[in-house]
mmCIF file of C-alpha atoms in Angstrom:
data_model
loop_
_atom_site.group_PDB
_atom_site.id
_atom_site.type_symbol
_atom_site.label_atom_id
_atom_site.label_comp_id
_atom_site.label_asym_id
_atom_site.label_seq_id
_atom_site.Cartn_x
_atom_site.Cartn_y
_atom_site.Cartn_z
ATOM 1 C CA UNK V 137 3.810 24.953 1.484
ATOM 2 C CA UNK V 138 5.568 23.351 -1.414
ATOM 3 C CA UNK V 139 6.502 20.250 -3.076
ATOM 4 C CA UNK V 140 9.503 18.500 -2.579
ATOM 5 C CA UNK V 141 11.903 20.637 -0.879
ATOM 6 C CA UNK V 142 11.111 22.771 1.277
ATOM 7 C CA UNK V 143 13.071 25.583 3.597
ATOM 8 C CA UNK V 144 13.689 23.032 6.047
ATOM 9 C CA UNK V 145 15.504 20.853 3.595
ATOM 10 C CA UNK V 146 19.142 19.831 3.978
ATOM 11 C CA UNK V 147 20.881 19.299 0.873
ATOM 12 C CA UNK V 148 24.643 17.527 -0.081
ATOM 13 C CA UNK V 149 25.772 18.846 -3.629
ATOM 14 C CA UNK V 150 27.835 16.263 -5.415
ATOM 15 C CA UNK V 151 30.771 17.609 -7.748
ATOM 16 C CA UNK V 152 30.585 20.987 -5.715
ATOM 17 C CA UNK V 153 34.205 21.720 -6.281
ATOM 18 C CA UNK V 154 33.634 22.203 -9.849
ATOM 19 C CA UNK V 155 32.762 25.504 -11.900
ATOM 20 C CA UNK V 156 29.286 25.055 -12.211
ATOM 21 C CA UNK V 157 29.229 23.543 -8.484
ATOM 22 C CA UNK V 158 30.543 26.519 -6.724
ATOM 23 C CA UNK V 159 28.544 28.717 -8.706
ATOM 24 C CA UNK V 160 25.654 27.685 -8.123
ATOM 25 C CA UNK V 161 25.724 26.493 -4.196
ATOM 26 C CA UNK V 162 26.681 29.918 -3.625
ATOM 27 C CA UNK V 163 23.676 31.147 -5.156
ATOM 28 C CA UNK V 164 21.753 28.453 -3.318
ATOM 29 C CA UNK V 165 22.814 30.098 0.204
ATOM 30 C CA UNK V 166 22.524 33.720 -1.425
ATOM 31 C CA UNK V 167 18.221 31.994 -1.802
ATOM 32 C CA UNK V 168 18.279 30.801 1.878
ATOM 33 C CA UNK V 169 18.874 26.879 0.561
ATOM 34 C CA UNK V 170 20.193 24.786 3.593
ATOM 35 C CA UNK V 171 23.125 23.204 1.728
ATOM 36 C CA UNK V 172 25.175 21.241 4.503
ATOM 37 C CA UNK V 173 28.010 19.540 2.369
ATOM 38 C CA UNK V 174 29.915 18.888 -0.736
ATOM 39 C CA UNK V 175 31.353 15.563 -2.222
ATOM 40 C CA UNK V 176 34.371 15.017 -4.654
ATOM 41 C CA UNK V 177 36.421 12.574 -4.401
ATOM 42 C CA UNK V 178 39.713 13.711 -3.419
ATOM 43 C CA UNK V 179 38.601 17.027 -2.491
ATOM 44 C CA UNK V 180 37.426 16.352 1.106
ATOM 45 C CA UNK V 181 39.215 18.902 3.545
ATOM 46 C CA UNK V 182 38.371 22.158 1.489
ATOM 47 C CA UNK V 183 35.457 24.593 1.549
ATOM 48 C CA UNK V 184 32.639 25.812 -0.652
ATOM 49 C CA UNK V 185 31.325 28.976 0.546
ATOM 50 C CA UNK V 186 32.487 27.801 3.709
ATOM 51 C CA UNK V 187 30.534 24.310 3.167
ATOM 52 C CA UNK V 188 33.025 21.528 4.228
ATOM 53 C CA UNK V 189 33.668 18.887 0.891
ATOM 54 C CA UNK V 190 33.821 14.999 1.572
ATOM 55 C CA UNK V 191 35.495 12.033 -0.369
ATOM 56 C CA UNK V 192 31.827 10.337 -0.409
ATOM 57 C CA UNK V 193 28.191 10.422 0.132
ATOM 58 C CA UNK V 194 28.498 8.122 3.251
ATOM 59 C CA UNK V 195 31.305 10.003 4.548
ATOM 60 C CA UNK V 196 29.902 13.447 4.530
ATOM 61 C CA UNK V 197 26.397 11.320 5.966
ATOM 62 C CA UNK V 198 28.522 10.548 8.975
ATOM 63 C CA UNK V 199 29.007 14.045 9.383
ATOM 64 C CA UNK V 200 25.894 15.926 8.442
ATOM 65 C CA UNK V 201 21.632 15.247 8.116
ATOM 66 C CA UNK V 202 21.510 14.845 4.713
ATOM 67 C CA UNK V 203 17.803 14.965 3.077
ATOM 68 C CA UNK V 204 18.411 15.321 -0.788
ATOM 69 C CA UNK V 205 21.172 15.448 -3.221
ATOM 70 C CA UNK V 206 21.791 17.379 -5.598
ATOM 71 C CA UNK V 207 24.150 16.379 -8.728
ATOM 72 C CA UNK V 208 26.690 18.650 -10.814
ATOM 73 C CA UNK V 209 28.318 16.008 -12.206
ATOM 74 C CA UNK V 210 29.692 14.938 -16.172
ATOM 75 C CA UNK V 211 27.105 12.334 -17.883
ATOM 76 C CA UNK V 212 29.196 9.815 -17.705
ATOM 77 C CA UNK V 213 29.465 9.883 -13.397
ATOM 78 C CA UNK V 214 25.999 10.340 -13.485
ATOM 79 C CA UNK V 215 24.421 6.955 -12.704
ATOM 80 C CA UNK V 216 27.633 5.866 -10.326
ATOM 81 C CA UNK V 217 27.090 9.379 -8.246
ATOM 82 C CA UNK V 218 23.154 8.120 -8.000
ATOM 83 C CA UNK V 219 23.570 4.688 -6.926
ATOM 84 C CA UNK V 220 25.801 6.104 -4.599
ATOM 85 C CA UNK V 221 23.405 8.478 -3.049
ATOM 86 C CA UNK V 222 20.852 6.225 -2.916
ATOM 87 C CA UNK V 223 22.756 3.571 -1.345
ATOM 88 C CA UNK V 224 23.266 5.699 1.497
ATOM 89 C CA UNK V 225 19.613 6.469 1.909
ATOM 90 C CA UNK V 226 19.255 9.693 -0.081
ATOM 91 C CA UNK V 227 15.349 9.580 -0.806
ATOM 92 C CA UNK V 228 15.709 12.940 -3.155
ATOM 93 C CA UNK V 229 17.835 13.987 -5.957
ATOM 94 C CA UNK V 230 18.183 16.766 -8.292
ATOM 95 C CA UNK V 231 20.468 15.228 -11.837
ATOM 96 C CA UNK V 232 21.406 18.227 -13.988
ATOM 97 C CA UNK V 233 23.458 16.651 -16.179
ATOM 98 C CA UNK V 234 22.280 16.120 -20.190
ATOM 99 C CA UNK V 235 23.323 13.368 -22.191
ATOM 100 C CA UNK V 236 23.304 10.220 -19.802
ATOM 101 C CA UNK V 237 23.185 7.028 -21.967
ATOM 102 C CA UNK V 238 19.777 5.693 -22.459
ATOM 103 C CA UNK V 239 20.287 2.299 -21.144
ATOM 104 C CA UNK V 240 21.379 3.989 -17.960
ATOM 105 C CA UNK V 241 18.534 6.104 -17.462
ATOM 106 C CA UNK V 242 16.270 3.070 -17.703
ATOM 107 C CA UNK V 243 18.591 1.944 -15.140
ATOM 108 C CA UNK V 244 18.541 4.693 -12.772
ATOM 109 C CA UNK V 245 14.770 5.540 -12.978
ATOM 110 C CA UNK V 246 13.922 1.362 -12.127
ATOM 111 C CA UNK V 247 16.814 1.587 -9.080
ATOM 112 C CA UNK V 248 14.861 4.978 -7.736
ATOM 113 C CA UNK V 249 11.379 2.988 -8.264
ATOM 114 C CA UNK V 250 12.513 -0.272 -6.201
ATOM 115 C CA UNK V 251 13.437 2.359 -3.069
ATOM 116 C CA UNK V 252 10.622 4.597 -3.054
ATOM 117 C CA UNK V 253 13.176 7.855 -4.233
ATOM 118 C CA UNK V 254 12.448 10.622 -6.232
ATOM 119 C CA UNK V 255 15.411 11.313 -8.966
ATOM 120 C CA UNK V 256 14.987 14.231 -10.521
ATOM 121 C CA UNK V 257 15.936 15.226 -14.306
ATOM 122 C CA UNK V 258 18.480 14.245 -16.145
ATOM 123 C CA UNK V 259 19.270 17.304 -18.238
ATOM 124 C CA UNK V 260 16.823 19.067 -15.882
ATOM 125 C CA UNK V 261 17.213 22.612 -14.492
ATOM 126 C CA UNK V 262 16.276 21.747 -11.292
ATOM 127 C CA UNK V 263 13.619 22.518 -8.095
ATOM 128 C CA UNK V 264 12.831 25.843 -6.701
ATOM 129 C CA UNK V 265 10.117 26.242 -4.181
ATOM 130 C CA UNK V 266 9.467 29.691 -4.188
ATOM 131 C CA UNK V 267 11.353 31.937 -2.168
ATOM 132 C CA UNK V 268 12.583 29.145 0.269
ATOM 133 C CA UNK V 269 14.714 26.684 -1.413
ATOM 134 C CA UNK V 270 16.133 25.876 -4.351
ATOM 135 C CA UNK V 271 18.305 22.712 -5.858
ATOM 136 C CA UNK V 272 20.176 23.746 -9.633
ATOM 137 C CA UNK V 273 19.818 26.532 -11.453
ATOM 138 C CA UNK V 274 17.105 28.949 -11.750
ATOM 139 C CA UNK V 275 17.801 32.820 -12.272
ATOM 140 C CA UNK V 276 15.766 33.687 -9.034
ATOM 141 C CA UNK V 277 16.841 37.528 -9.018
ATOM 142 C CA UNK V 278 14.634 38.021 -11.740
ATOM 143 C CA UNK V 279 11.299 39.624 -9.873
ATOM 144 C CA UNK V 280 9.409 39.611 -12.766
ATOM 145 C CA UNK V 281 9.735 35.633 -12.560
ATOM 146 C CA UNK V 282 10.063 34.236 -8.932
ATOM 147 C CA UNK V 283 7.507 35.754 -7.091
ATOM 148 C CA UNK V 284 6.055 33.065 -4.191
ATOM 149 C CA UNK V 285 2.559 32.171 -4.938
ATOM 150 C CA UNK V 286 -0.094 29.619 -4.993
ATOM 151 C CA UNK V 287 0.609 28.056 -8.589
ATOM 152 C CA UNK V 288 2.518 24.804 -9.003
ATOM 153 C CA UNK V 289 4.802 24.720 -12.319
ATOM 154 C CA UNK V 290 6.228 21.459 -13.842
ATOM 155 C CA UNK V 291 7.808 21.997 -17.189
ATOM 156 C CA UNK V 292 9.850 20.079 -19.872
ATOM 157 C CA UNK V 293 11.097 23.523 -21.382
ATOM 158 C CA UNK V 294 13.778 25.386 -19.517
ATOM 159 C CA UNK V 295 13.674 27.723 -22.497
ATOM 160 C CA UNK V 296 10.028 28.314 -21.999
ATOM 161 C CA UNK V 297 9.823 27.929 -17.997
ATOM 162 C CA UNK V 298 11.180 32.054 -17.373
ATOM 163 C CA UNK V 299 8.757 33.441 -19.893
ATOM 164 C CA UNK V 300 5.712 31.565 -18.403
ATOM 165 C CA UNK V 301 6.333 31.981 -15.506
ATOM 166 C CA UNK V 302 6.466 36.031 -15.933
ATOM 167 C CA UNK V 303 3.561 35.505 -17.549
ATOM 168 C CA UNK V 304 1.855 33.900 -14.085
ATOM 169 C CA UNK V 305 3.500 36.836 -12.498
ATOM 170 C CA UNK V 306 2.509 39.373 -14.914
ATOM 171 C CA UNK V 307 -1.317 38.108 -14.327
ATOM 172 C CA UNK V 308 -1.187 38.415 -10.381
ATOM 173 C CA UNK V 309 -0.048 35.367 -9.580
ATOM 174 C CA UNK V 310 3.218 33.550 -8.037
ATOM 175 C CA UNK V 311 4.820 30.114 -7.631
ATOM 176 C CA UNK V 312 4.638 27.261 -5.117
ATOM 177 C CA UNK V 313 7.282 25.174 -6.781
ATOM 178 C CA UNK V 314 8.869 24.946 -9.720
ATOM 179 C CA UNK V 315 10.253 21.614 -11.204
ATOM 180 C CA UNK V 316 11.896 20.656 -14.198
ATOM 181 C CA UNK V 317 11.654 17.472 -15.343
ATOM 182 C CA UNK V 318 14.321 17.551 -17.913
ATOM 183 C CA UNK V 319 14.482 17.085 -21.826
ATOM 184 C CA UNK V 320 15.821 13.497 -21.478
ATOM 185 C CA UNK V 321 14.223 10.694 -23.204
ATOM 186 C CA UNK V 322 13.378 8.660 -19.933
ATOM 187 C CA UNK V 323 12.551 11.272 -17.186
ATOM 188 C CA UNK V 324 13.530 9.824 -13.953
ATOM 189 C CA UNK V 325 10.447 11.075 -12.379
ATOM 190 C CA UNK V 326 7.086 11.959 -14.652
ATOM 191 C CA UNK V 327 4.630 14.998 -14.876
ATOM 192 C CA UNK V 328 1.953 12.110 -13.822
ATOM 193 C CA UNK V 329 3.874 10.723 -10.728
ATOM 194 C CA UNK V 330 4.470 14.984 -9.557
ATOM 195 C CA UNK V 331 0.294 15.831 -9.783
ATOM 196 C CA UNK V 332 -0.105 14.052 -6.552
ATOM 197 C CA UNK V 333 2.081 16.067 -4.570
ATOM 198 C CA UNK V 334 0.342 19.427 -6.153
ATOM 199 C CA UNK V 335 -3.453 17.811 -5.304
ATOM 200 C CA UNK V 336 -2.037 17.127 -1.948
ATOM 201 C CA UNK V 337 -0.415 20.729 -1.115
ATOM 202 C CA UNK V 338 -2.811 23.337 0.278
ATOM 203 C CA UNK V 339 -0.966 26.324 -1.311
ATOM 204 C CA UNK V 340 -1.368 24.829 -4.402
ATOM 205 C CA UNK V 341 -4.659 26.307 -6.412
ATOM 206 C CA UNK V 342 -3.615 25.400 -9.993
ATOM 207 C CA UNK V 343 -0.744 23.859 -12.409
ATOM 208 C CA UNK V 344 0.862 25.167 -15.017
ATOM 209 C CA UNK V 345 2.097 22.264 -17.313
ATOM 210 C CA UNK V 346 5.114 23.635 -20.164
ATOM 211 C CA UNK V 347 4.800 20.683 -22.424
ATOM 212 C CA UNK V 348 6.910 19.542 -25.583
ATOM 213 C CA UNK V 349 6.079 17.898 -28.167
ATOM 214 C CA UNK V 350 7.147 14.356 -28.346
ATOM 215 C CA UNK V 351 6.858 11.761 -25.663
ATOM 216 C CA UNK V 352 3.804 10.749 -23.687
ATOM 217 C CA UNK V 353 4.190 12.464 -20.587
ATOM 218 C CA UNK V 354 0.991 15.039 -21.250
ATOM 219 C CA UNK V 355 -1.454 12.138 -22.405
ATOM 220 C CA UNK V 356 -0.780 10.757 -19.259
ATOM 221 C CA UNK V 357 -1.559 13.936 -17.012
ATOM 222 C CA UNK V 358 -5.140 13.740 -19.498
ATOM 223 C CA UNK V 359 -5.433 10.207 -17.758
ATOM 224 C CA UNK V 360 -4.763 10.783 -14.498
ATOM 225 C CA UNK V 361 -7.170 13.875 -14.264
ATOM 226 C CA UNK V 362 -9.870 11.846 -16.131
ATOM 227 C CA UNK V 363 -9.380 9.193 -13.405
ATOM 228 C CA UNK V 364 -9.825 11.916 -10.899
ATOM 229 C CA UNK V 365 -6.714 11.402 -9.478
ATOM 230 C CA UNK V 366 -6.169 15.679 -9.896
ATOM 231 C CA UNK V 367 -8.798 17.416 -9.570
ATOM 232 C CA UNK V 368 -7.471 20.878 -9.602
ATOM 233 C CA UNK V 369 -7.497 23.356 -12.220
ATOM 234 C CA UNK V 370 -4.625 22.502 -15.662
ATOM 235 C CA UNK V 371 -3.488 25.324 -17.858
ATOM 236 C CA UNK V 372 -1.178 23.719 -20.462
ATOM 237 C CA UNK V 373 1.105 24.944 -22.755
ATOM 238 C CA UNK V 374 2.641 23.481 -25.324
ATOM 239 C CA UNK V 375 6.436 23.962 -27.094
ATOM 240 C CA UNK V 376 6.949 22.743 -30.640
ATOM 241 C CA UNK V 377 2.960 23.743 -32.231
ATOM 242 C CA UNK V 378 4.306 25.258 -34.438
ATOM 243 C CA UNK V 379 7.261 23.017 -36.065
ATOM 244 C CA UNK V 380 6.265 21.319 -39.256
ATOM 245 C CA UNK V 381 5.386 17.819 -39.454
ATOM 246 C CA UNK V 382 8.289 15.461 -39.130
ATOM 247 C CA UNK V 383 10.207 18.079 -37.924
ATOM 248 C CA UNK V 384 13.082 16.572 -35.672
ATOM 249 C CA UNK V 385 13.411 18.269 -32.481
ATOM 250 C CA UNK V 386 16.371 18.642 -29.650
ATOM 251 C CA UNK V 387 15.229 16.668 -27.177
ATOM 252 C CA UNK V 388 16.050 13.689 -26.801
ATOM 253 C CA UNK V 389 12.560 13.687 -25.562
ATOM 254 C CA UNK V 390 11.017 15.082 -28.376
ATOM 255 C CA UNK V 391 10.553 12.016 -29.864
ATOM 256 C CA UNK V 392 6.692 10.931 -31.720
ATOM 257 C CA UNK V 393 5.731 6.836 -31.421
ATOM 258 C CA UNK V 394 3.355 5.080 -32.129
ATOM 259 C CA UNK V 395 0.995 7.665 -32.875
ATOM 260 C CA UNK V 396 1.072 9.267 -29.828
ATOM 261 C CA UNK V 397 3.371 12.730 -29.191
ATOM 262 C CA UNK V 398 2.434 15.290 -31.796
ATOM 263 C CA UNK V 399 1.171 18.491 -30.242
ATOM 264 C CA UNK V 400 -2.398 17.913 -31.628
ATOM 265 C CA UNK V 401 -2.185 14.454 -29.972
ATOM 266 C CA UNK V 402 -1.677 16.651 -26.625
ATOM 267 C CA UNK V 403 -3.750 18.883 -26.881
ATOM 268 C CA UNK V 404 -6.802 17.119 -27.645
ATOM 269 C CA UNK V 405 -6.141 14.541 -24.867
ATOM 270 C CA UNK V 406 -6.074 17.222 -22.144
ATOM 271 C CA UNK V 407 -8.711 19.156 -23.327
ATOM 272 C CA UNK V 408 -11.121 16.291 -23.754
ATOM 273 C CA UNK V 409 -9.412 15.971 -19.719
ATOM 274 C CA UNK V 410 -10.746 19.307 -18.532
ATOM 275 C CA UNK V 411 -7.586 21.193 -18.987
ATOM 276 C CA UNK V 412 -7.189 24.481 -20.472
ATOM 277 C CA UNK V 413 -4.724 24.799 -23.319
ATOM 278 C CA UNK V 414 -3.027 27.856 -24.582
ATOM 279 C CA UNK V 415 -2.384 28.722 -27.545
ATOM 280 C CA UNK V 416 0.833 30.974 -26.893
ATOM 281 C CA UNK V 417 3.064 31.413 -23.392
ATOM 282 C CA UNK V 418 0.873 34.812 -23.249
ATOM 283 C CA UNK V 419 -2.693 33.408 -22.712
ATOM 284 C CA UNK V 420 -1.162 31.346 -19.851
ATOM 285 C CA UNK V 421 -2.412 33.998 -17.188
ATOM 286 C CA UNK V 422 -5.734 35.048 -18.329
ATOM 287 C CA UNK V 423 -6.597 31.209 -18.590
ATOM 288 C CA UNK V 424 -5.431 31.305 -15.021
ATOM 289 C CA UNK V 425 -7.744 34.164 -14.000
ATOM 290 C CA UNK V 426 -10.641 32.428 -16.129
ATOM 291 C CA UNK V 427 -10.514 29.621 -13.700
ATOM 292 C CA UNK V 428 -9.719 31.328 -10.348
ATOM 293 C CA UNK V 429 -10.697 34.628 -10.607
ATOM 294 C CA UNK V 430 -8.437 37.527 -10.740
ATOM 295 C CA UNK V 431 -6.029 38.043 -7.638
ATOM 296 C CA UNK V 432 -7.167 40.584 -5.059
ATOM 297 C CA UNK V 433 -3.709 41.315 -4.211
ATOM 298 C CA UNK V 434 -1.152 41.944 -7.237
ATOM 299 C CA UNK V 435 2.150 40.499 -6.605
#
């Protein structure tokens, strides 16, 4: 199993005739991703990877199943490509794009809410579920990485997400899913709102959370496990411990208020939670085998 997407997944790419478009939906067939169609406006007749491109969502919808969308579009198209796949019914979407104006991303993330959609990102790289399907841009030919598994990754960091993750490799373990929630000041969709979909997948044993500092996102994982509402085994790690106080970061994300979203803040909320914290991307594994036992089978 997996979160999300899954192999069964049909996905329209928006802004697939561009340079990072075709690059990437080829490698998303190379993975075994079910991508159906394309959308540019203007573009409709031509091919990607043999993938037929549409004028619009709708249009391509008339043609195709369509279960998720995925976005390689310029900030500034961002929110009008959204509406536009959620106006035709698009429940999922993948927004890769980095820099979309903050009263627009309050915007988009209250227009997902009011139709039960997940959006997401922005500046995000993506969704892979492990050796089935993938939606953006994730250097799966790297074995040392990708290896299918029963750990569930969400992650801020797409710095940070590769070397973890070899690091869950390295320690016998593999992914379920991956999912990056992006660097943006108002994720679309939160670490919180993803921990139900890990308690509720069977393949699932554990989560790996790649935290930042900044934000409240990780304070609110502490809550929702001290609620009960996840009950499985947290290994946190956390980018940024090390940057001096009032230090500003890149994010847009990274951003401390109201005395919440320094790395101490973090850390002491999930451990007083039940989750382990490590110190460096290293320990990630062997916190891992602390809490369920080393593999029987190495990967």
């Amino acid at each position: 199993m997996s979160i999300i997407i899954h192999s069964h997944t049909r996905i329209l790419v928006q802004g697939a005739t561009g340079k990072e478009g075709r690059f990437w939906v080829k490698h998303m067939i190379d993975y075994g991703t079910k991508v159906v169609a394309g959308v540019t406006p203007g573009k409709e007749g031509e091919l990607v990877e043999n993938i037929p491109v549409y004028h619009t969502v709708r249009r391509a919808m008339d043609h195709h199943p369509v279960d998720a969308s995925l976005l390689f579009v310029p900030p500034r198209f961002a929110m009008g490509a959204i509406f536009e796949a959620l106006d035709a019914g698009i429940k999922t979407i993948v927004v890769t794009a980095d820099g979309i104006p903050l009263h627009e991303q309050v915007q988009i993330r209250r227009a997902a809410k009011s139709v039960g959609a997940t959006v997401i990102g922005g500046n995000t790289t993506g969704i892979i579920s492990t050796g089935k399907s993938m939606m953006g841009f994730f250097p799966f030919w790297l074995e040392r990485v990708y290896k299918p598994g029963r750990i569930g990754i969400m992650t801020r960091s797409g710095s940070l997400t590769n070397e973890i993750t070899a690091q869950i490799v390295k320690a016998g373990f593999g992914s379920t899913s991956i999912v990056g929630v992006g660097g943006d000041a108002v994720p679309f969709t939160r670490f919180a709102e993803l921990l139900p979909l890990f308690q509720e997948d069977p393949n699932t044993a554990a989560v790996v959370m790649i935290g930042e500092v900044g934000g409240t996102m990780e304070e609110e994982v502490a809550e929702s496990m001290k609620n009960g509402l996840f009950t499985k085994p947290l290994i946190a790690v956390m980018g940024g411990r090390t940057a001096p106080k009032g230090t500003k970061m890149g994010h847009a994300g990274a951003i401390i208020t109201a005395g919440k979203g320094t790395v101490d803040d973090k850390i002491q909320a999930l451990t007083q939670a039940g989750a382990l914290v490590a110190d460096r991307p290293s320990m990630v594994g062997t916190l891992l085998q602390r809490k369920l036992g080393s593999p029987c089978v190495s990967l």
